[in-house]
mmCIF file of N, CA and C and ligand atoms in Angstrom:
data_model
loop_
_atom_site.group_PDB
_atom_site.id
_atom_site.type_symbol
_atom_site.label_atom_id
_atom_site.label_comp_id
_atom_site.label_asym_id
_atom_site.label_seq_id
_atom_site.Cartn_x
_atom_site.Cartn_y
_atom_site.Cartn_z
ATOM 1 N N MET A 30 0.842 -1.211 0.000
ATOM 2 C CA MET A 30 0.000 0.000 0.000
ATOM 3 C C MET A 30 0.869 1.250 0.000
ATOM 4 N N ASP A 31 0.729 2.049 -1.024
ATOM 5 C CA ASP A 31 1.432 3.330 -1.016
ATOM 6 C C ASP A 31 0.485 4.396 -1.553
ATOM 7 N N LEU A 32 -0.319 4.948 -0.661
ATOM 8 C CA LEU A 32 -1.272 5.986 -1.049
ATOM 9 C C LEU A 32 -0.501 7.290 -1.246
ATOM 10 N N GLN A 33 -0.511 7.780 -2.477
ATOM 11 C CA GLN A 33 0.293 8.965 -2.801
ATOM 12 C C GLN A 33 -0.586 10.087 -3.336
ATOM 13 N N ARG A 34 0.021 11.270 -3.399
ATOM 14 C CA ARG A 34 -0.588 12.400 -4.092
ATOM 15 C C ARG A 34 0.347 12.839 -5.211
ATOM 16 N N THR A 35 -0.240 13.356 -6.275
ATOM 17 C CA THR A 35 0.577 13.901 -7.359
ATOM 18 C C THR A 35 -0.081 15.151 -7.902
ATOM 19 N N PHE A 36 0.675 15.864 -8.727
ATOM 20 C CA PHE A 36 0.191 17.101 -9.311
ATOM 21 C C PHE A 36 0.082 16.921 -10.819
ATOM 22 N N ALA A 37 -1.036 17.346 -11.392
ATOM 23 C CA ALA A 37 -1.281 17.184 -12.828
ATOM 24 C C ALA A 37 -1.714 18.512 -13.436
ATOM 25 N N ILE A 38 -1.344 18.718 -14.694
ATOM 26 C CA ILE A 38 -1.823 19.875 -15.452
ATOM 27 C C ILE A 38 -2.394 19.391 -16.783
ATOM 28 N N ILE A 39 -3.571 19.922 -17.139
ATOM 29 C CA ILE A 39 -4.052 19.813 -18.516
ATOM 30 C C ILE A 39 -3.555 21.086 -19.203
ATOM 31 N N LYS A 40 -2.614 20.915 -20.134
ATOM 32 C CA LYS A 40 -1.880 22.042 -20.714
ATOM 33 C C LYS A 40 -2.733 22.799 -21.742
ATOM 34 N N PRO A 41 -2.271 24.027 -22.135
ATOM 35 C CA PRO A 41 -3.117 24.913 -22.960
ATOM 36 C C PRO A 41 -3.651 24.293 -24.256
ATOM 37 N N ASN A 42 -2.880 23.443 -24.925
ATOM 38 C CA ASN A 42 -3.399 22.888 -26.192
ATOM 39 C C ASN A 42 -4.555 21.942 -25.931
ATOM 40 N N ALA A 43 -4.466 21.132 -24.894
ATOM 41 C CA ALA A 43 -5.547 20.178 -24.596
ATOM 42 C C ALA A 43 -6.806 20.896 -24.132
ATOM 43 N N VAL A 44 -6.635 22.011 -23.399
ATOM 44 C CA VAL A 44 -7.803 22.803 -22.991
ATOM 45 C C VAL A 44 -8.442 23.426 -24.228
ATOM 46 N N ARG A 45 -7.624 24.062 -25.053
ATOM 47 C CA ARG A 45 -8.149 24.756 -26.238
ATOM 48 C C ARG A 45 -8.826 23.779 -27.203
ATOM 49 N N ASN A 46 -8.261 22.567 -27.302
ATOM 50 C CA ASN A 46 -8.822 21.581 -28.240
ATOM 51 C C ASN A 46 -10.019 20.816 -27.676
ATOM 52 N N GLY A 47 -10.441 21.171 -26.475
ATOM 53 C CA GLY A 47 -11.667 20.587 -25.933
ATOM 54 C C GLY A 47 -11.504 19.196 -25.340
ATOM 55 N N HIS A 48 -10.343 18.932 -24.718
ATOM 56 C CA HIS A 48 -10.101 17.597 -24.169
ATOM 57 C C HIS A 48 -10.129 17.523 -22.646
ATOM 58 N N ILE A 49 -10.608 18.575 -21.985
ATOM 59 C CA ILE A 49 -10.651 18.537 -20.517
ATOM 60 C C ILE A 49 -11.481 17.337 -20.053
ATOM 61 N N GLY A 50 -12.659 17.185 -20.624
ATOM 62 C CA GLY A 50 -13.577 16.127 -20.183
ATOM 63 C C GLY A 50 -12.994 14.745 -20.372
ATOM 64 N N GLU A 51 -12.395 14.497 -21.550
ATOM 65 C CA GLU A 51 -11.831 13.161 -21.808
ATOM 66 C C GLU A 51 -10.686 12.852 -20.843
ATOM 67 N N ILE A 52 -9.879 13.872 -20.544
ATOM 68 C CA ILE A 52 -8.735 13.635 -19.649
ATOM 69 C C ILE A 52 -9.227 13.370 -18.227
ATOM 70 N N ILE A 53 -10.201 14.151 -17.781
ATOM 71 C CA ILE A 53 -10.736 13.914 -16.432
ATOM 72 C C ILE A 53 -11.453 12.561 -16.384
ATOM 73 N N SER A 54 -12.127 12.176 -17.460
ATOM 74 C CA SER A 54 -12.762 10.842 -17.499
ATOM 75 C C SER A 54 -11.713 9.738 -17.338
ATOM 76 N N ALA A 55 -10.571 9.903 -18.018
ATOM 77 C CA ALA A 55 -9.505 8.889 -17.910
ATOM 78 C C ALA A 55 -8.995 8.811 -16.468
ATOM 79 N N ILE A 56 -8.894 9.960 -15.818
ATOM 80 C CA ILE A 56 -8.438 10.005 -14.414
ATOM 81 C C ILE A 56 -9.432 9.266 -13.511
ATOM 82 N N GLU A 57 -10.713 9.501 -13.733
ATOM 83 C CA GLU A 57 -11.743 8.862 -12.907
ATOM 84 C C GLU A 57 -11.836 7.365 -13.193
ATOM 85 N N ARG A 58 -11.706 7.004 -14.474
ATOM 86 C CA ARG A 58 -11.748 5.594 -14.865
ATOM 87 C C ARG A 58 -10.611 4.812 -14.197
ATOM 88 N N GLU A 59 -9.479 5.473 -14.057
ATOM 89 C CA GLU A 59 -8.305 4.848 -13.435
ATOM 90 C C GLU A 59 -8.491 4.712 -11.920
ATOM 91 N N GLY A 60 -9.486 5.396 -11.384
ATOM 92 C CA GLY A 60 -9.782 5.276 -9.959
ATOM 93 C C GLY A 60 -9.049 6.265 -9.074
ATOM 94 N N PHE A 61 -8.405 7.286 -9.679
ATOM 95 C CA PHE A 61 -7.738 8.304 -8.862
ATOM 96 C C PHE A 61 -8.788 9.219 -8.253
ATOM 97 N N THR A 62 -8.477 9.766 -7.081
ATOM 98 C CA THR A 62 -9.339 10.764 -6.448
ATOM 99 C C THR A 62 -8.810 12.148 -6.786
ATOM 100 N N ILE A 63 -9.705 13.033 -7.241
ATOM 101 C CA ILE A 63 -9.311 14.425 -7.481
ATOM 102 C C ILE A 63 -9.563 15.176 -6.185
ATOM 103 N N HIS A 64 -8.490 15.685 -5.541
ATOM 104 C CA HIS A 64 -8.750 16.400 -4.283
ATOM 105 C C HIS A 64 -8.438 17.887 -4.379
ATOM 106 N N GLY A 65 -8.017 18.337 -5.568
ATOM 107 C CA GLY A 65 -7.883 19.765 -5.852
ATOM 108 C C GLY A 65 -8.037 19.957 -7.346
ATOM 109 N N LEU A 66 -8.732 21.013 -7.748
ATOM 110 C CA LEU A 66 -8.931 21.244 -9.184
ATOM 111 C C LEU A 66 -9.303 22.704 -9.404
ATOM 112 N N ARG A 67 -8.568 23.366 -10.272
ATOM 113 C CA ARG A 67 -9.007 24.697 -10.690
ATOM 114 C C ARG A 67 -8.349 25.086 -12.010
ATOM 115 N N MET A 68 -8.941 26.063 -12.676
ATOM 116 C CA MET A 68 -8.341 26.578 -13.903
ATOM 117 C C MET A 68 -7.515 27.800 -13.570
ATOM 118 N N ALA A 69 -6.514 28.078 -14.440
ATOM 119 C CA ALA A 69 -5.685 29.266 -14.248
ATOM 120 C C ALA A 69 -5.092 29.693 -15.577
ATOM 121 N N GLN A 70 -4.873 30.982 -15.704
ATOM 122 C CA GLN A 70 -4.026 31.494 -16.785
ATOM 123 C C GLN A 70 -2.683 31.791 -16.113
ATOM 124 N N LEU A 71 -1.647 31.058 -16.476
ATOM 125 C CA LEU A 71 -0.359 31.208 -15.806
ATOM 126 C C LEU A 71 0.333 32.498 -16.261
ATOM 127 N N SER A 72 1.277 32.958 -15.447
ATOM 128 C CA SER A 72 2.126 34.105 -15.786
ATOM 129 C C SER A 72 3.540 33.578 -16.029
ATOM 130 N N LYS A 73 4.379 34.408 -16.656
ATOM 131 C CA LYS A 73 5.789 34.060 -16.858
ATOM 132 C C LYS A 73 6.447 33.632 -15.542
ATOM 133 N N GLU A 74 6.180 34.415 -14.499
ATOM 134 C CA GLU A 74 6.814 34.166 -13.203
ATOM 135 C C GLU A 74 6.390 32.803 -12.650
ATOM 136 N N LEU A 75 5.091 32.492 -12.767
ATOM 137 C CA LEU A 75 4.603 31.202 -12.264
ATOM 138 C C LEU A 75 5.211 30.041 -13.046
ATOM 139 N N VAL A 76 5.318 30.201 -14.379
ATOM 140 C CA VAL A 76 5.879 29.123 -15.203
ATOM 141 C C VAL A 76 7.352 28.926 -14.853
ATOM 142 N N ARG A 77 8.074 30.028 -14.696
ATOM 143 C CA ARG A 77 9.503 29.935 -14.337
ATOM 144 C C ARG A 77 9.707 29.199 -13.038
ATOM 145 N N GLY A 78 8.920 29.548 -12.038
ATOM 146 C CA GLY A 78 9.064 28.901 -10.730
ATOM 147 C C GLY A 78 8.690 27.433 -10.789
ATOM 148 N N PHE A 79 7.692 27.138 -11.602
ATOM 149 C CA PHE A 79 7.235 25.759 -11.704
ATOM 150 C C PHE A 79 8.270 24.885 -12.409
ATOM 151 N N TYR A 80 8.836 25.402 -13.502
ATOM 152 C CA TYR A 80 9.808 24.634 -14.301
ATOM 153 C C TYR A 80 11.241 25.058 -13.974
ATOM 154 N N ILE A 81 11.502 25.381 -12.728
ATOM 155 C CA ILE A 81 12.808 25.909 -12.302
ATOM 156 C C ILE A 81 13.969 24.991 -12.728
ATOM 157 N N ASP A 82 13.743 23.679 -12.711
ATOM 158 C CA ASP A 82 14.811 22.730 -13.065
ATOM 159 C C ASP A 82 15.145 22.777 -14.554
ATOM 160 N N HIS A 83 14.257 23.352 -15.360
ATOM 161 C CA HIS A 83 14.474 23.366 -16.818
ATOM 162 C C HIS A 83 14.857 24.759 -17.327
ATOM 163 N N LEU A 84 14.958 25.723 -16.397
ATOM 164 C CA LEU A 84 15.130 27.138 -16.779
ATOM 165 C C LEU A 84 16.272 27.391 -17.757
ATOM 166 N N GLY A 85 17.418 26.787 -17.558
ATOM 167 C CA GLY A 85 18.568 27.082 -18.414
ATOM 168 C C GLY A 85 18.609 26.287 -19.713
ATOM 169 N N LYS A 86 17.650 25.414 -19.912
ATOM 170 C CA LYS A 86 17.738 24.501 -21.058
ATOM 171 C C LYS A 86 17.314 25.181 -22.374
ATOM 172 N N ALA A 87 17.830 24.637 -23.486
ATOM 173 C CA ALA A 87 17.575 25.234 -24.805
ATOM 174 C C ALA A 87 16.079 25.290 -25.105
ATOM 175 N N PHE A 88 15.317 24.300 -24.645
ATOM 176 C CA PHE A 88 13.891 24.261 -24.983
ATOM 177 C C PHE A 88 13.040 25.137 -24.078
ATOM 178 N N TYR A 89 13.641 25.723 -23.007
ATOM 179 C CA TYR A 89 12.824 26.444 -22.025
ATOM 180 C C TYR A 89 11.991 27.589 -22.623
ATOM 181 N N PRO A 90 12.566 28.456 -23.487
ATOM 182 C CA PRO A 90 11.748 29.562 -24.031
ATOM 183 C C PRO A 90 10.480 29.072 -24.745
ATOM 184 N N ASN A 91 10.595 27.999 -25.499
ATOM 185 C CA ASN A 91 9.411 27.438 -26.180
ATOM 186 C C ASN A 91 8.411 26.885 -25.183
ATOM 187 N N LEU A 92 8.927 26.216 -24.167
ATOM 188 C CA LEU A 92 8.066 25.636 -23.137
ATOM 189 C C LEU A 92 7.291 26.748 -22.427
ATOM 190 N N GLU A 93 8.001 27.831 -22.069
ATOM 191 C CA GLU A 93 7.352 28.938 -21.368
ATOM 192 C C GLU A 93 6.266 29.570 -22.257
ATOM 193 N N ALA A 94 6.607 29.841 -23.518
ATOM 194 C CA ALA A 94 5.632 30.463 -24.429
ATOM 195 C C ALA A 94 4.394 29.577 -24.561
ATOM 196 N N PHE A 95 4.611 28.293 -24.688
ATOM 197 C CA PHE A 95 3.482 27.357 -24.812
ATOM 198 C C PHE A 95 2.584 27.385 -23.572
ATOM 199 N N MET A 96 3.187 27.352 -22.402
ATOM 200 C CA MET A 96 2.390 27.294 -21.168
ATOM 201 C C MET A 96 1.591 28.578 -20.925
ATOM 202 N N LEU A 97 1.969 29.661 -21.645
ATOM 203 C CA LEU A 97 1.263 30.945 -21.509
ATOM 204 C C LEU A 97 0.192 31.142 -22.574
ATOM 205 N N GLU A 98 0.075 30.182 -23.492
ATOM 206 C CA GLU A 98 -0.838 30.349 -24.638
ATOM 207 C C GLU A 98 -2.306 30.465 -24.259
ATOM 208 N N GLY A 99 -2.677 29.904 -23.150
ATOM 209 C CA GLY A 99 -4.081 29.942 -22.751
ATOM 210 C C GLY A 99 -4.255 29.265 -21.408
ATOM 211 N N PRO A 100 -5.495 29.184 -20.938
ATOM 212 C CA PRO A 100 -5.735 28.614 -19.622
ATOM 213 C C PRO A 100 -5.337 27.143 -19.507
ATOM 214 N N VAL A 101 -5.016 26.754 -18.305
ATOM 215 C CA VAL A 101 -4.686 25.365 -17.984
ATOM 216 C C VAL A 101 -5.623 24.882 -16.872
ATOM 217 N N VAL A 102 -5.683 23.568 -16.695
ATOM 218 C CA VAL A 102 -6.400 22.979 -15.564
ATOM 219 C C VAL A 102 -5.355 22.377 -14.626
ATOM 220 N N LEU A 103 -5.396 22.799 -13.368
ATOM 221 C CA LEU A 103 -4.457 22.323 -12.342
ATOM 222 C C LEU A 103 -5.193 21.319 -11.464
ATOM 223 N N MET A 104 -4.537 20.186 -11.183
ATOM 224 C CA MET A 104 -5.202 19.164 -10.362
ATOM 225 C C MET A 104 -4.240 18.516 -9.378
ATOM 226 N N ALA A 105 -4.757 18.222 -8.191
ATOM 227 C CA ALA A 105 -4.051 17.374 -7.236
ATOM 228 C C ALA A 105 -4.798 16.044 -7.205
ATOM 229 N N LEU A 106 -4.063 14.958 -7.454
ATOM 230 C CA LEU A 106 -4.670 13.623 -7.539
ATOM 231 C C LEU A 106 -4.152 12.751 -6.415
ATOM 232 N N GLU A 107 -5.002 11.833 -5.984
ATOM 233 C CA GLU A 107 -4.596 10.903 -4.927
ATOM 234 C C GLU A 107 -4.942 9.490 -5.362
ATOM 235 N N GLY A 108 -4.100 8.551 -4.980
ATOM 236 C CA GLY A 108 -4.378 7.148 -5.288
ATOM 237 C C GLY A 108 -3.192 6.273 -4.948
ATOM 238 N N GLU A 109 -3.447 4.987 -5.036
ATOM 239 C CA GLU A 109 -2.427 3.977 -4.835
ATOM 240 C C GLU A 109 -1.348 4.161 -5.910
ATOM 241 N N ASN A 110 -0.119 4.433 -5.521
ATOM 242 C CA ASN A 110 0.984 4.540 -6.495
ATOM 243 C C ASN A 110 0.663 5.530 -7.626
ATOM 244 N N VAL A 111 -0.033 6.608 -7.280
ATOM 245 C CA VAL A 111 -0.564 7.507 -8.326
ATOM 246 C C VAL A 111 0.533 8.223 -9.121
ATOM 247 N N ILE A 112 1.696 8.447 -8.544
ATOM 248 C CA ILE A 112 2.753 9.192 -9.258
ATOM 249 C C ILE A 112 3.152 8.424 -10.522
ATOM 250 N N ALA A 113 3.497 7.156 -10.372
ATOM 251 C CA ALA A 113 3.899 6.350 -11.536
ATOM 252 C C ALA A 113 2.714 6.039 -12.435
ATOM 253 N N ARG A 114 1.564 5.776 -11.823
ATOM 254 C CA ARG A 114 0.395 5.399 -12.644
ATOM 255 C C ARG A 114 -0.100 6.564 -13.493
ATOM 256 N N TRP A 115 -0.072 7.784 -12.950
ATOM 257 C CA TRP A 115 -0.484 8.942 -13.757
ATOM 258 C C TRP A 115 0.530 9.168 -14.886
ATOM 259 N N ARG A 116 1.821 8.984 -14.602
ATOM 260 C CA ARG A 116 2.818 9.142 -15.672
ATOM 261 C C ARG A 116 2.622 8.067 -16.748
ATOM 262 N N GLU A 117 2.222 6.884 -16.315
ATOM 263 C CA GLU A 117 1.960 5.803 -17.279
ATOM 264 C C GLU A 117 0.766 6.162 -18.176
ATOM 265 N N LEU A 118 -0.270 6.695 -17.576
ATOM 266 C CA LEU A 118 -1.460 7.102 -18.332
ATOM 267 C C LEU A 118 -1.126 8.265 -19.274
ATOM 268 N N MET A 119 -0.217 9.163 -18.857
ATOM 269 C CA MET A 119 0.203 10.271 -19.731
ATOM 270 C C MET A 119 0.985 9.751 -20.931
ATOM 271 N N GLY A 120 1.890 8.823 -20.702
ATOM 272 C CA GLY A 120 2.786 8.349 -21.757
ATOM 273 C C GLY A 120 4.091 9.127 -21.786
ATOM 274 N N ALA A 121 4.982 8.759 -22.704
ATOM 275 C CA ALA A 121 6.318 9.362 -22.791
ATOM 276 C C ALA A 121 6.225 10.861 -23.072
ATOM 277 N N THR A 122 7.254 11.604 -22.641
ATOM 278 C CA THR A 122 7.306 13.063 -22.826
ATOM 279 C C THR A 122 7.052 13.444 -24.284
ATOM 280 N N ASP A 123 7.673 12.715 -25.212
ATOM 281 C CA ASP A 123 7.481 12.969 -26.641
ATOM 282 C C ASP A 123 6.285 12.149 -27.139
ATOM 283 N N PRO A 124 5.194 12.804 -27.518
ATOM 284 C CA PRO A 124 3.992 12.063 -27.943
ATOM 285 C C PRO A 124 4.270 11.031 -29.038
ATOM 286 N N ALA A 125 5.272 11.309 -29.890
ATOM 287 C CA ALA A 125 5.598 10.371 -30.977
ATOM 288 C C ALA A 125 6.133 9.053 -30.415
ATOM 289 N N LYS A 126 6.659 9.100 -29.185
ATOM 290 C CA LYS A 126 7.215 7.890 -28.562
ATOM 291 C C LYS A 126 6.272 7.293 -27.525
ATOM 292 N N ALA A 127 5.140 7.955 -27.298
ATOM 293 C CA ALA A 127 4.196 7.489 -26.271
ATOM 294 C C ALA A 127 3.383 6.296 -26.792
ATOM 295 N N SER A 128 3.093 5.361 -25.906
ATOM 296 C CA SER A 128 2.350 4.154 -26.298
ATOM 297 C C SER A 128 0.918 4.497 -26.696
ATOM 298 N N ALA A 129 0.335 3.631 -27.526
ATOM 299 C CA ALA A 129 -1.070 3.754 -27.891
ATOM 300 C C ALA A 129 -1.908 3.706 -26.617
ATOM 301 N N GLY A 130 -2.949 4.477 -26.576
ATOM 302 C CA GLY A 130 -3.837 4.482 -25.412
ATOM 303 C C GLY A 130 -3.438 5.502 -24.357
ATOM 304 N N THR A 131 -2.271 6.139 -24.503
ATOM 305 C CA THR A 131 -1.863 7.149 -23.520
ATOM 306 C C THR A 131 -2.398 8.522 -23.929
ATOM 307 N N LEU A 132 -2.463 9.427 -22.955
ATOM 308 C CA LEU A 132 -3.021 10.758 -23.200
ATOM 309 C C LEU A 132 -2.130 11.587 -24.115
ATOM 310 N N ARG A 133 -0.819 11.462 -23.954
ATOM 311 C CA ARG A 133 0.079 12.252 -24.804
ATOM 312 C C ARG A 133 0.023 11.752 -26.254
ATOM 313 N N ARG A 134 -0.122 10.454 -26.431
ATOM 314 C CA ARG A 134 -0.281 9.923 -27.794
ATOM 315 C C ARG A 134 -1.567 10.451 -28.413
ATOM 316 N N ALA A 135 -2.636 10.491 -27.593
ATOM 317 C CA ALA A 135 -3.942 10.899 -28.114
ATOM 318 C C ALA A 135 -4.024 12.412 -28.349
ATOM 319 N N PHE A 136 -3.479 13.205 -27.425
ATOM 320 C CA PHE A 136 -3.739 14.645 -27.452
ATOM 321 C C PHE A 136 -2.494 15.513 -27.616
ATOM 322 N N GLY A 137 -1.298 14.936 -27.529
ATOM 323 C CA GLY A 137 -0.064 15.701 -27.676
ATOM 324 C C GLY A 137 0.225 15.960 -29.143
ATOM 325 N N GLU A 138 0.924 17.065 -29.406
ATOM 326 C CA GLU A 138 1.254 17.419 -30.795
ATOM 327 C C GLU A 138 2.745 17.262 -31.068
ATOM 328 N N ASP A 139 3.577 17.619 -30.093
ATOM 329 C CA ASP A 139 5.019 17.393 -30.190
ATOM 330 C C ASP A 139 5.584 17.426 -28.776
ATOM 331 N N VAL A 140 6.921 17.332 -28.653
ATOM 332 C CA VAL A 140 7.504 17.161 -27.318
ATOM 333 C C VAL A 140 7.208 18.358 -26.410
ATOM 334 N N THR A 141 7.059 19.553 -26.970
ATOM 335 C CA THR A 141 6.705 20.717 -26.138
ATOM 336 C C THR A 141 5.200 20.719 -25.837
ATOM 337 N N ARG A 142 4.407 20.510 -26.874
ATOM 338 C CA ARG A 142 2.949 20.622 -26.756
ATOM 339 C C ARG A 142 2.367 19.236 -26.449
ATOM 340 N N ASN A 143 2.732 18.735 -25.274
ATOM 341 C CA ASN A 143 2.427 17.329 -24.983
ATOM 342 C C ASN A 143 1.213 17.110 -24.059
ATOM 343 N N ALA A 144 0.357 18.119 -23.982
ATOM 344 C CA ALA A 144 -1.021 17.992 -23.452
ATOM 345 C C ALA A 144 -1.187 17.886 -21.940
ATOM 346 N N VAL A 145 -0.284 17.187 -21.259
ATOM 347 C CA VAL A 145 -0.470 16.975 -19.815
ATOM 348 C C VAL A 145 0.867 16.970 -19.074
ATOM 349 N N HIS A 146 0.788 17.287 -17.791
ATOM 350 C CA HIS A 146 1.954 17.227 -16.891
ATOM 351 C C HIS A 146 1.669 16.282 -15.743
ATOM 352 N N GLY A 147 2.708 15.637 -15.246
ATOM 353 C CA GLY A 147 2.610 14.857 -14.015
ATOM 354 C C GLY A 147 3.918 14.905 -13.250
ATOM 355 N N SER A 148 3.844 15.005 -11.934
ATOM 356 C CA SER A 148 5.055 15.022 -11.099
ATOM 357 C C SER A 148 5.830 13.722 -11.277
ATOM 358 N N ASP A 149 7.142 13.791 -10.972
ATOM 359 C CA ASP A 149 7.989 12.609 -11.198
ATOM 360 C C ASP A 149 8.439 11.897 -9.931
ATOM 361 N N ALA A 150 8.147 12.437 -8.753
ATOM 362 C CA ALA A 150 8.593 11.808 -7.492
ATOM 363 C C ALA A 150 7.800 12.407 -6.335
ATOM 364 N N PRO A 151 7.774 11.745 -5.188
ATOM 365 C CA PRO A 151 7.000 12.261 -4.054
ATOM 366 C C PRO A 151 7.400 13.680 -3.637
ATOM 367 N N GLU A 152 8.687 13.998 -3.670
ATOM 368 C CA GLU A 152 9.143 15.338 -3.245
ATOM 369 C C GLU A 152 8.676 16.406 -4.226
ATOM 370 N N THR A 153 8.778 16.104 -5.543
ATOM 371 C CA THR A 153 8.328 17.101 -6.527
ATOM 372 C C THR A 153 6.807 17.208 -6.496
ATOM 373 N N ALA A 154 6.117 16.108 -6.269
ATOM 374 C CA ALA A 154 4.655 16.140 -6.176
ATOM 375 C C ALA A 154 4.229 17.073 -5.053
ATOM 376 N N GLN A 155 4.861 16.942 -3.915
ATOM 377 C CA GLN A 155 4.546 17.789 -2.754
ATOM 378 C C GLN A 155 4.815 19.257 -3.077
ATOM 379 N N ARG A 156 5.975 19.515 -3.671
ATOM 380 C CA ARG A 156 6.339 20.900 -4.020
ATOM 381 C C ARG A 156 5.339 21.489 -5.018
ATOM 382 N N GLU A 157 4.991 20.698 -6.038
ATOM 383 C CA GLU A 157 4.125 21.212 -7.105
ATOM 384 C C GLU A 157 2.687 21.423 -6.618
ATOM 385 N N VAL A 158 2.178 20.514 -5.803
ATOM 386 C CA VAL A 158 0.818 20.698 -5.251
ATOM 387 C C VAL A 158 0.797 21.973 -4.415
ATOM 388 N N MET A 159 1.800 22.158 -3.556
ATOM 389 C CA MET A 159 1.818 23.324 -2.666
ATOM 390 C C MET A 159 2.102 24.623 -3.427
ATOM 391 N N TYR A 160 2.760 24.501 -4.591
ATOM 392 C CA TYR A 160 3.066 25.675 -5.420
ATOM 393 C C TYR A 160 1.772 26.310 -5.944
ATOM 394 N N PHE A 161 0.799 25.469 -6.281
ATOM 395 C CA PHE A 161 -0.423 25.975 -6.902
ATOM 396 C C PHE A 161 -1.663 25.936 -6.008
ATOM 397 N N PHE A 162 -1.646 25.153 -4.939
ATOM 398 C CA PHE A 162 -2.832 25.039 -4.089
ATOM 399 C C PHE A 162 -2.480 25.406 -2.653
ATOM 400 N N SER A 163 -3.413 26.089 -1.997
ATOM 401 C CA SER A 163 -3.270 26.262 -0.558
ATOM 402 C C SER A 163 -4.019 25.104 0.100
ATOM 403 N N ALA A 164 -3.720 24.832 1.344
ATOM 404 C CA ALA A 164 -4.368 23.731 2.056
ATOM 405 C C ALA A 164 -5.880 23.881 1.993
ATOM 406 N N PHE A 165 -6.325 25.117 1.956
ATOM 407 C CA PHE A 165 -7.734 25.471 1.902
ATOM 408 C C PHE A 165 -8.432 24.965 0.637
ATOM 409 N N ASP A 166 -7.651 24.879 -0.484
ATOM 410 C CA ASP A 166 -8.201 24.444 -1.791
ATOM 411 C C ASP A 166 -8.319 22.941 -1.908
ATOM 412 N N LEU A 167 -7.687 22.198 -0.997
ATOM 413 C CA LEU A 167 -7.602 20.737 -1.133
ATOM 414 C C LEU A 167 -8.659 20.091 -0.250
ATOM 415 N N VAL A 168 -9.426 19.168 -0.844
ATOM 416 C CA VAL A 168 -10.498 18.543 -0.055
ATOM 417 C C VAL A 168 -10.058 17.168 0.453
HETATM 418 P P1 DAT B 218 7.880 15.286 -18.352
HETATM 419 O O1 DAT B 218 6.856 16.380 -18.607
HETATM 420 O O2 DAT B 218 7.570 14.035 -19.111
HETATM 421 O O3 DAT B 218 8.126 15.052 -16.890
HETATM 422 P P2 DAT B 218 10.393 16.762 -18.381
HETATM 423 O O4 DAT B 218 10.184 16.997 -16.927
HETATM 424 O O5 DAT B 218 11.711 16.211 -18.823
HETATM 425 O O6 DAT B 218 9.256 15.818 -18.997
HETATM 426 O O7 DAT B 218 10.194 18.130 -19.179
HETATM 427 C C1 DAT B 218 9.182 19.044 -18.806
HETATM 428 C C2 DAT B 218 8.533 19.575 -20.060
HETATM 429 O O8 DAT B 218 9.493 20.279 -20.847
HETATM 430 C C3 DAT B 218 7.999 18.488 -21.003
HETATM 431 O O9 DAT B 218 6.700 18.057 -20.638
HETATM 432 C C4 DAT B 218 8.024 19.187 -22.317
HETATM 433 C C5 DAT B 218 9.265 20.039 -22.239
HETATM 434 N N1 DAT B 218 10.435 19.346 -22.793
HETATM 435 C C6 DAT B 218 11.177 18.390 -22.210
HETATM 436 N N2 DAT B 218 12.161 17.946 -22.992
HETATM 437 C C7 DAT B 218 12.043 18.655 -24.135
HETATM 438 C C8 DAT B 218 12.764 18.681 -25.376
HETATM 439 N N3 DAT B 218 13.824 17.889 -25.577
HETATM 440 N N4 DAT B 218 12.341 19.543 -26.332
HETATM 441 C C9 DAT B 218 11.273 20.347 -26.134
HETATM 442 N N5 DAT B 218 10.549 20.387 -24.990
HETATM 443 C C10 DAT B 218 10.931 19.542 -24.016
HETATM 444 MG MG1 MG B 219 8.976 16.287 -15.464
#
């Protein structure tokens, strides 16, 4: 038993293309509990702080511009081994390499515009949930 929490984002392309419902359906079908959820239009500062580990990388400017293109859906998810299972449901970072049936394969356009985010470890999950949600927002 390892009941975990993770942080997920439905990125601007998936929101704009009308895939919020399908992505949330996949989350519910998988049996994860949504304990925080809200929409936001991110700012440069918020994106920088969120992707702090990628700030100096060559792809960062494109990533930042993409994340500012439109509103996103922010979610805190809970479930058995949810960190790895949500990443499995998302698929590989590059949609072209993601397995059939994954969200990035279905809704991603390229490695930058890959439709969804998921934390990669318990420490980052904790940091990312607290970055966007106050305790008050979490049920
Ligand atoms: P993931 O989102 O699968 O955890 P990551 O943490 O390595 O991947 O990178 C964060 C985001 O940055 C990723 O979702 C899309 C973008 N990114 C990563 N590698 C990239 C690359 N080589 N070219 C363009 N964008 C990239
Ligand atoms: Mg990552």
